[in-house]
Every structure is written in C-alpha cells, then in structure tokens.
PDB file of N, CA and C in Angstrom:
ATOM      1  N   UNK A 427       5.783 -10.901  -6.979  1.00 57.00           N
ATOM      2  CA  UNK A 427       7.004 -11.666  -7.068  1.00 57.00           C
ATOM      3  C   UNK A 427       8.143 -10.729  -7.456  1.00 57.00           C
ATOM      4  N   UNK A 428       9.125 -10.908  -6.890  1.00 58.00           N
ATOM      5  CA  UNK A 428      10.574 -10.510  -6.822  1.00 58.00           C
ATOM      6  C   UNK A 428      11.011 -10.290  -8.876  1.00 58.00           C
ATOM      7  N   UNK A 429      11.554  -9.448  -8.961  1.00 66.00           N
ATOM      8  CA  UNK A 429      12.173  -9.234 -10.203  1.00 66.00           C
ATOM      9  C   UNK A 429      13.473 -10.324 -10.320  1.00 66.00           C
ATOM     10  N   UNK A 430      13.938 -10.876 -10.910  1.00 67.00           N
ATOM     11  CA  UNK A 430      15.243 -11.639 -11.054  1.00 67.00           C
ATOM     12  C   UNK A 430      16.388 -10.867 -10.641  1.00 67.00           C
ATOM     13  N   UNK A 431      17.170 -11.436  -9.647  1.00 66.00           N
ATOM     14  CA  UNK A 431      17.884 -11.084  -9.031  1.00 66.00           C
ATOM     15  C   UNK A 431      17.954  -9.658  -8.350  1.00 66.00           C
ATOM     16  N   UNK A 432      16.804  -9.606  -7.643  1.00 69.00           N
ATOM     17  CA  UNK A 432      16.453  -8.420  -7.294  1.00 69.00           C
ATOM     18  C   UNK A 432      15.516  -8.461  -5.680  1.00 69.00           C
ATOM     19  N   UNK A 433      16.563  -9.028  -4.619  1.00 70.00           N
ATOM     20  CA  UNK A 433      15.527 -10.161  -3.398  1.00 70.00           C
ATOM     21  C   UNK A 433      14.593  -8.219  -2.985  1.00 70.00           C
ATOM     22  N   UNK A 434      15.305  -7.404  -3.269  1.00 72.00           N
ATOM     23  CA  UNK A 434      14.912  -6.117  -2.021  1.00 72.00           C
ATOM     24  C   UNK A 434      13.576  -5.807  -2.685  1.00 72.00           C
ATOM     25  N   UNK A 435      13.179  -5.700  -3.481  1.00 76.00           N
ATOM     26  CA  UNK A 435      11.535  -5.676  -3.973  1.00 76.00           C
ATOM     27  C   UNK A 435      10.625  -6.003  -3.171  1.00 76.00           C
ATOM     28  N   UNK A 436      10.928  -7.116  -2.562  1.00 83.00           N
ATOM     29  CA  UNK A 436       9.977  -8.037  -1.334  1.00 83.00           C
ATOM     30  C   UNK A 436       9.559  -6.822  -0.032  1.00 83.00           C
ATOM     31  N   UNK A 437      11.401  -6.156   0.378  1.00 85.00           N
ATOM     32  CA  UNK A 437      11.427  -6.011   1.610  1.00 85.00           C
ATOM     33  C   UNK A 437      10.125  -5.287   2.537  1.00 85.00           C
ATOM     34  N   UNK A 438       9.466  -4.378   1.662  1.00 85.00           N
ATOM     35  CA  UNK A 438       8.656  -3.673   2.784  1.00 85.00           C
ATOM     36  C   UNK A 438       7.731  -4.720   3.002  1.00 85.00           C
ATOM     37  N   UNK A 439       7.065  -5.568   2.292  1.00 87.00           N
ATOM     38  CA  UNK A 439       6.359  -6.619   2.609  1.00 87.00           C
ATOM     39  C   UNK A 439       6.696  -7.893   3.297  1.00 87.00           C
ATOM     40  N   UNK A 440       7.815  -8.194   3.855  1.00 89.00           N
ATOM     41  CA  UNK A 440       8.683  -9.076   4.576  1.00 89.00           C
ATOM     42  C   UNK A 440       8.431  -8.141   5.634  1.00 89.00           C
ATOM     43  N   UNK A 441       8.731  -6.342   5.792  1.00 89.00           N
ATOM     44  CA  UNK A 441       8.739  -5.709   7.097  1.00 89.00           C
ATOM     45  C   UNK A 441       7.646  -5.901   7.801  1.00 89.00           C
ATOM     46  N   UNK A 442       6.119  -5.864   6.863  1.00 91.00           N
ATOM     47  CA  UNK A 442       5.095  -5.833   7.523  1.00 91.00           C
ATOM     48  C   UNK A 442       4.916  -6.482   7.989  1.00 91.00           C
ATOM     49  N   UNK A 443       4.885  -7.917   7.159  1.00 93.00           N
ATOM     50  CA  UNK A 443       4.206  -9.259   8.179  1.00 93.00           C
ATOM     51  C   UNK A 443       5.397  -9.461   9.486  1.00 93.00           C
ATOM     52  N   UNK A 444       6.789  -9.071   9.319  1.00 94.00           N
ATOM     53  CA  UNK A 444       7.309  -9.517  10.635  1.00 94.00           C
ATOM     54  C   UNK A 444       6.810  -8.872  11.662  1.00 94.00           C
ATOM     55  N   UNK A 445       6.433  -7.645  11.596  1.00 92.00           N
ATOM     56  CA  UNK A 445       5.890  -6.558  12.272  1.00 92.00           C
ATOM     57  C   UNK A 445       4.400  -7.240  12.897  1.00 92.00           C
ATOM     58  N   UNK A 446       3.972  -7.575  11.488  1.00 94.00           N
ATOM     59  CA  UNK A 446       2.615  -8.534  12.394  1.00 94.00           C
ATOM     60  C   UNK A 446       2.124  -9.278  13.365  1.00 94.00           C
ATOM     61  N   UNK A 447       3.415 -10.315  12.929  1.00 94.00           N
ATOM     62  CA  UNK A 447       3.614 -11.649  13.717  1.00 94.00           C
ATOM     63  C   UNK A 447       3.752 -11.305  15.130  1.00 94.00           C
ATOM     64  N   UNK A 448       5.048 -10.088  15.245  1.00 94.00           N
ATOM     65  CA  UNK A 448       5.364 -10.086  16.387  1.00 94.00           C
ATOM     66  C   UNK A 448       4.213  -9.055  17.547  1.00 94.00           C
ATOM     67  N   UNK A 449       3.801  -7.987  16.904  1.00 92.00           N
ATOM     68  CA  UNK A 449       2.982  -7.253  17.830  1.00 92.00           C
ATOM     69  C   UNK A 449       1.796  -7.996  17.664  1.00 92.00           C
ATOM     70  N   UNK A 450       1.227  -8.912  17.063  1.00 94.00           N
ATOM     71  CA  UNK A 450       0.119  -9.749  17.313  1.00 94.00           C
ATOM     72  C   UNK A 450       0.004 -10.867  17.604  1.00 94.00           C
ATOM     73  N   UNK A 451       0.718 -11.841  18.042  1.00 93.00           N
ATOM     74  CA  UNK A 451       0.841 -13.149  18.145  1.00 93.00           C
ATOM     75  C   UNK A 451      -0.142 -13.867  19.155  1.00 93.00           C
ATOM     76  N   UNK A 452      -0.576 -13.169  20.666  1.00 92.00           N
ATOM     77  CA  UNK A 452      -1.147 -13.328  21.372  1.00 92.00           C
ATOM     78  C   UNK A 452      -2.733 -13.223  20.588  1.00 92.00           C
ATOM     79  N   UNK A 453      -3.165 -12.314  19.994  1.00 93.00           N
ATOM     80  CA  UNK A 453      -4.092 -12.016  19.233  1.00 93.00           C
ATOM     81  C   UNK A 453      -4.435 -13.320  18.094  1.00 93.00           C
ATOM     82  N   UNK A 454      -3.814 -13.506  17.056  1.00 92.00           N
ATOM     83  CA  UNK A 454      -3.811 -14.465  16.428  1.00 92.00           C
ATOM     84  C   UNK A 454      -4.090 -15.796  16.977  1.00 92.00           C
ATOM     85  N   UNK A 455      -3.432 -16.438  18.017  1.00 93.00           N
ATOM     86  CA  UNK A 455      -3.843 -17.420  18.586  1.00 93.00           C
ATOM     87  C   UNK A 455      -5.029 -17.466  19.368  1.00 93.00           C
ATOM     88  N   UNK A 456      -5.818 -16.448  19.375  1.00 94.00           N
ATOM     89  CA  UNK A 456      -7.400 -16.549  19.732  1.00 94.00           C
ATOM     90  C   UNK A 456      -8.114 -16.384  18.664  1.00 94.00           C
ATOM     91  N   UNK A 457      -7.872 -16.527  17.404  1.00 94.00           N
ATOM     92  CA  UNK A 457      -8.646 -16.776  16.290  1.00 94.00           C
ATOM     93  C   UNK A 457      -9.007 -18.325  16.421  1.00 94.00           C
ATOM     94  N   UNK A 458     -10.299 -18.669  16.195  1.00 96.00           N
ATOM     95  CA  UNK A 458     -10.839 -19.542  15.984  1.00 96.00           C
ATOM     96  C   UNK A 458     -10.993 -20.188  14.585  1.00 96.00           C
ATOM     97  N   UNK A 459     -11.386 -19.456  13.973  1.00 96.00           N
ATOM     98  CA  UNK A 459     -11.457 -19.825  12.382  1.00 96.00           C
ATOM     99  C   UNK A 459     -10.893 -18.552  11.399  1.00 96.00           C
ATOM    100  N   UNK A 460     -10.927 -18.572  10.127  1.00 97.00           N
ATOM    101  CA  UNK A 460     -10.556 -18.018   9.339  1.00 97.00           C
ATOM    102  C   UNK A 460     -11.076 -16.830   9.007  1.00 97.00           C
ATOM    103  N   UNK A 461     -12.307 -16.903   9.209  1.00 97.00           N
ATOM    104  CA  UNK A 461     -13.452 -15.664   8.982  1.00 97.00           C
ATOM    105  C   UNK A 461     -12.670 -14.442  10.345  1.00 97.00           C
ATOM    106  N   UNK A 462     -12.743 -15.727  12.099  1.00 96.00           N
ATOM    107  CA  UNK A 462     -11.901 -14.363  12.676  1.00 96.00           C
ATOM    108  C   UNK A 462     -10.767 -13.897  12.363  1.00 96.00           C
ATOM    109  N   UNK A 463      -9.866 -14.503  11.800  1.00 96.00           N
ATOM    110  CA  UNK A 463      -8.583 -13.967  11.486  1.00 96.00           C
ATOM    111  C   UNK A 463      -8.804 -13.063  10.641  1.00 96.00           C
ATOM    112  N   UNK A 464      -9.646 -13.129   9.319  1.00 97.00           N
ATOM    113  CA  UNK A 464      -9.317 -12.501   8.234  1.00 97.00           C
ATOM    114  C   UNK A 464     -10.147 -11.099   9.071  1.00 97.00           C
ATOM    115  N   UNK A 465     -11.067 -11.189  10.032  1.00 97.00           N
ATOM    116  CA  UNK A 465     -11.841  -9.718  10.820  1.00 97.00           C
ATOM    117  C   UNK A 465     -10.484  -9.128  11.662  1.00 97.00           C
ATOM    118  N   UNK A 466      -9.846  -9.650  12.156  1.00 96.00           N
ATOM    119  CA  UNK A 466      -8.730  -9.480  12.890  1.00 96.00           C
ATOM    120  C   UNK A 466      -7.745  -8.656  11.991  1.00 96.00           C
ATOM    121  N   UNK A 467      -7.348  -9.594  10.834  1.00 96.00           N
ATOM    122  CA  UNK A 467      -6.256  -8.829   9.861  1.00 96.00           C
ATOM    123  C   UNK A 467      -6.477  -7.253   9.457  1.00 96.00           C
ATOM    124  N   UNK A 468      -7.791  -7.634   8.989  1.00 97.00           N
ATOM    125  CA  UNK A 468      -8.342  -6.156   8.825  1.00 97.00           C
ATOM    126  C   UNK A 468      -7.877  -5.319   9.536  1.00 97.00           C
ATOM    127  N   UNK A 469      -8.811  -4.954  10.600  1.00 96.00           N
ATOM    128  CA  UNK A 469      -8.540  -4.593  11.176  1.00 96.00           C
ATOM    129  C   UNK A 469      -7.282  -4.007  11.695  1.00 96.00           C
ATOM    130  N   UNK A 470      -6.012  -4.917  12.059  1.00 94.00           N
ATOM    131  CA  UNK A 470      -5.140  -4.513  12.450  1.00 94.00           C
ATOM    132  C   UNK A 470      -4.140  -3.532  11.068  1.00 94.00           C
ATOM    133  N   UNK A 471      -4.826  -4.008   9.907  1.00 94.00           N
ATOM    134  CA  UNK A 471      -3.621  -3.448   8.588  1.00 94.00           C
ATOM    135  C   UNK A 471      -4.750  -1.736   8.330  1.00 94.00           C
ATOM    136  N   UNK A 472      -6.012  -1.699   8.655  1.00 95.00           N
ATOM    137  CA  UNK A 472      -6.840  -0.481   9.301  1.00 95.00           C
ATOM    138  C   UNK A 472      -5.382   0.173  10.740  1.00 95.00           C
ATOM    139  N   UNK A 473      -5.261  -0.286  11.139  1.00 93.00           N
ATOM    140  CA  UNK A 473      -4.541   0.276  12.601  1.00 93.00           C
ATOM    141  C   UNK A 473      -3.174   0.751  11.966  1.00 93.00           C
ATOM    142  N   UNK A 474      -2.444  -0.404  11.589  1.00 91.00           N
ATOM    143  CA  UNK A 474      -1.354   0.141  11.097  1.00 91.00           C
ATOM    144  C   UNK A 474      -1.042   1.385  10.037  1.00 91.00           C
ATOM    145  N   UNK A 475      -2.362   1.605   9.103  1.00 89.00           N
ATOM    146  CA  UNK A 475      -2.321   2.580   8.386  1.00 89.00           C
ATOM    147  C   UNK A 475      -2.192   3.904   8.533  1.00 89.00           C
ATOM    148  N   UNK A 476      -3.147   3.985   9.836  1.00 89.00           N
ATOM    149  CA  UNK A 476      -3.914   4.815  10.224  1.00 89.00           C
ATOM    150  C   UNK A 476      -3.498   5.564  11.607  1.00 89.00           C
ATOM    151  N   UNK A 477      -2.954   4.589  12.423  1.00 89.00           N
ATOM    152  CA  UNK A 477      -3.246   5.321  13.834  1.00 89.00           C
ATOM    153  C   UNK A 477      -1.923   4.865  14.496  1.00 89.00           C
ATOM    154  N   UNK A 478      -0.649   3.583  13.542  1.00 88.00           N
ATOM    155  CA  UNK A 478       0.388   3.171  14.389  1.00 88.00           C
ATOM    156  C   UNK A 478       1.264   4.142  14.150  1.00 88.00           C
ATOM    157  N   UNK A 479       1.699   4.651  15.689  1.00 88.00           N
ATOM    158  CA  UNK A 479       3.303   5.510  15.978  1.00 88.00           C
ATOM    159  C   UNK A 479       4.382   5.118  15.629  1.00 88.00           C
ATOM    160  N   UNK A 480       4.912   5.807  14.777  1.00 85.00           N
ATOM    161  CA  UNK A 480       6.524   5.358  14.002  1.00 85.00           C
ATOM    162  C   UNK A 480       7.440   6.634  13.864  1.00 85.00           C
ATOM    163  N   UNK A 481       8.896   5.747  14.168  1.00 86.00           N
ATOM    164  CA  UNK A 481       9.674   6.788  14.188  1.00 86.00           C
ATOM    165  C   UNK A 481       9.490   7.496  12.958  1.00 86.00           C
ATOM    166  N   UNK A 482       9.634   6.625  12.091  1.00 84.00           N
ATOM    167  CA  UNK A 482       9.760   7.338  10.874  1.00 84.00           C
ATOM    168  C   UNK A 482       8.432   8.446  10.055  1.00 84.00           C
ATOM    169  N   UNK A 483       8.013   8.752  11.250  1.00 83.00           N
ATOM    170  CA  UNK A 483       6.772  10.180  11.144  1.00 83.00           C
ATOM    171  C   UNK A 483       7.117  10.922  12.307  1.00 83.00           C
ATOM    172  N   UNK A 484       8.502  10.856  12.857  1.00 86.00           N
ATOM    173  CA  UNK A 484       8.536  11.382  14.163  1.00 86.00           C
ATOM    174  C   UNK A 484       7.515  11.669  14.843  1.00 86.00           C
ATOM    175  N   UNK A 485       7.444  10.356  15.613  1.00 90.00           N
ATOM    176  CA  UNK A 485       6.521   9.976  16.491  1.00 90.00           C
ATOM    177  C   UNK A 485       4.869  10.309  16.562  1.00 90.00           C
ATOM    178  N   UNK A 486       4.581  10.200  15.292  1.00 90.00           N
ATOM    179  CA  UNK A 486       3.392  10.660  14.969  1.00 90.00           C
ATOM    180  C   UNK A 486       2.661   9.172  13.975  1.00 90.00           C
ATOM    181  N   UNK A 487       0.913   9.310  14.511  1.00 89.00           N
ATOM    182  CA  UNK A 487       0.735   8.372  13.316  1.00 89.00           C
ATOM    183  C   UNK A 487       0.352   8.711  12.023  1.00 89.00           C
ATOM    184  N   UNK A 488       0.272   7.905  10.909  1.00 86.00           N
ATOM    185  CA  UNK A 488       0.405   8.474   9.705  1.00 86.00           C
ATOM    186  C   UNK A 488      -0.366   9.364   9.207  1.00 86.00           C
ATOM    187  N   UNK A 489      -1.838   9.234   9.610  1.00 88.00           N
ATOM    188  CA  UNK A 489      -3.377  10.509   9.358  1.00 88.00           C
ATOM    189  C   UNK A 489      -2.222  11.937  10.180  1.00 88.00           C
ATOM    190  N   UNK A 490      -1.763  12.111  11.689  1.00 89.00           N
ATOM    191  CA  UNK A 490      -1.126  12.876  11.551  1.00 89.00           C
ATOM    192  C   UNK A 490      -0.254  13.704  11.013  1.00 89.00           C
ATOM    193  N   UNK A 491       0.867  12.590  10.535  1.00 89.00           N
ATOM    194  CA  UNK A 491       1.941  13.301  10.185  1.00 89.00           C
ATOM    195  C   UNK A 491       1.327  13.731   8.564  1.00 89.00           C
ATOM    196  N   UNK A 492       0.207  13.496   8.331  1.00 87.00           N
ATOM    197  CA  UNK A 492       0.047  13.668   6.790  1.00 87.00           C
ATOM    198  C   UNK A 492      -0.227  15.341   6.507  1.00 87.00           C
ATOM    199  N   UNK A 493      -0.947  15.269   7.912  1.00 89.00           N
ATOM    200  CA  UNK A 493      -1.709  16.697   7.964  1.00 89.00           C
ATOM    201  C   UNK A 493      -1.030  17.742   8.727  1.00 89.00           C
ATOM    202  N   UNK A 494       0.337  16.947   9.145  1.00 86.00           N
ATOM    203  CA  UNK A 494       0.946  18.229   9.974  1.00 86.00           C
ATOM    204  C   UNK A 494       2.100  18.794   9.114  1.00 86.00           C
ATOM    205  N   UNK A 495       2.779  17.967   7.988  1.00 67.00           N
ATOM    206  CA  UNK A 495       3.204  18.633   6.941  1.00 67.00           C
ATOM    207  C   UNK A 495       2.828  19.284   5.823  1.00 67.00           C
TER     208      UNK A 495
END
C-alpha cells in the first residue's frame, strides 16, 4: 500500500500488470480455472524477468544485459 499522499509508490506495479493485461489477454482468456491462470502467471512473470526485450536494457533481455555490463 501507497504511503499517504504518495500515489507514485504503486507505479512500477500499475506498469506491470498493464503490461500484462495487454501482451496477454488472448492467453488469459483460455484459462479455464485458476490453477491455469496461476501456471500461466508464472510463467509469464518467469518470461518477463528473464528473457523480455526492453528498451530500457538497450534492446537486450535482462539475464543479458546483466552480463554484458
């Protein structure tokens, strides 16, 4: 929870899930139950850690850019 009067605390966690929603949406709606979603979530917050391309590693994913600086 947010500090009092302090909304930007939230933001990187507001970034992620929008980030979620939108590159997974097709995905999500083939979850059947909860057990697949929560195998799904995994998974994808595994992907994002690990292997998603962002500018902000110039254009590298994060295991990369960790090891190329």
């Amino acid at each position: 929870m947010s500090r009092k009067g302090n909304c930007l605390d939230n933001a990187p966690m507001e970034s992620f899930f929008h980030l979620f929603k939108v590159e997974s949406q097709p995905e999500i709606k083939k979850c059947k139950s909860i057990s697949q979603f929560t195998q799904f979530f995994n998974k994808y917050v595994n992907w994002y850690n690990n292997d998603r391309i962002s500018n902000k590693t110039k254009n590298m994913s994060p295991v990369d850019y960790r090891t190329h600086v």
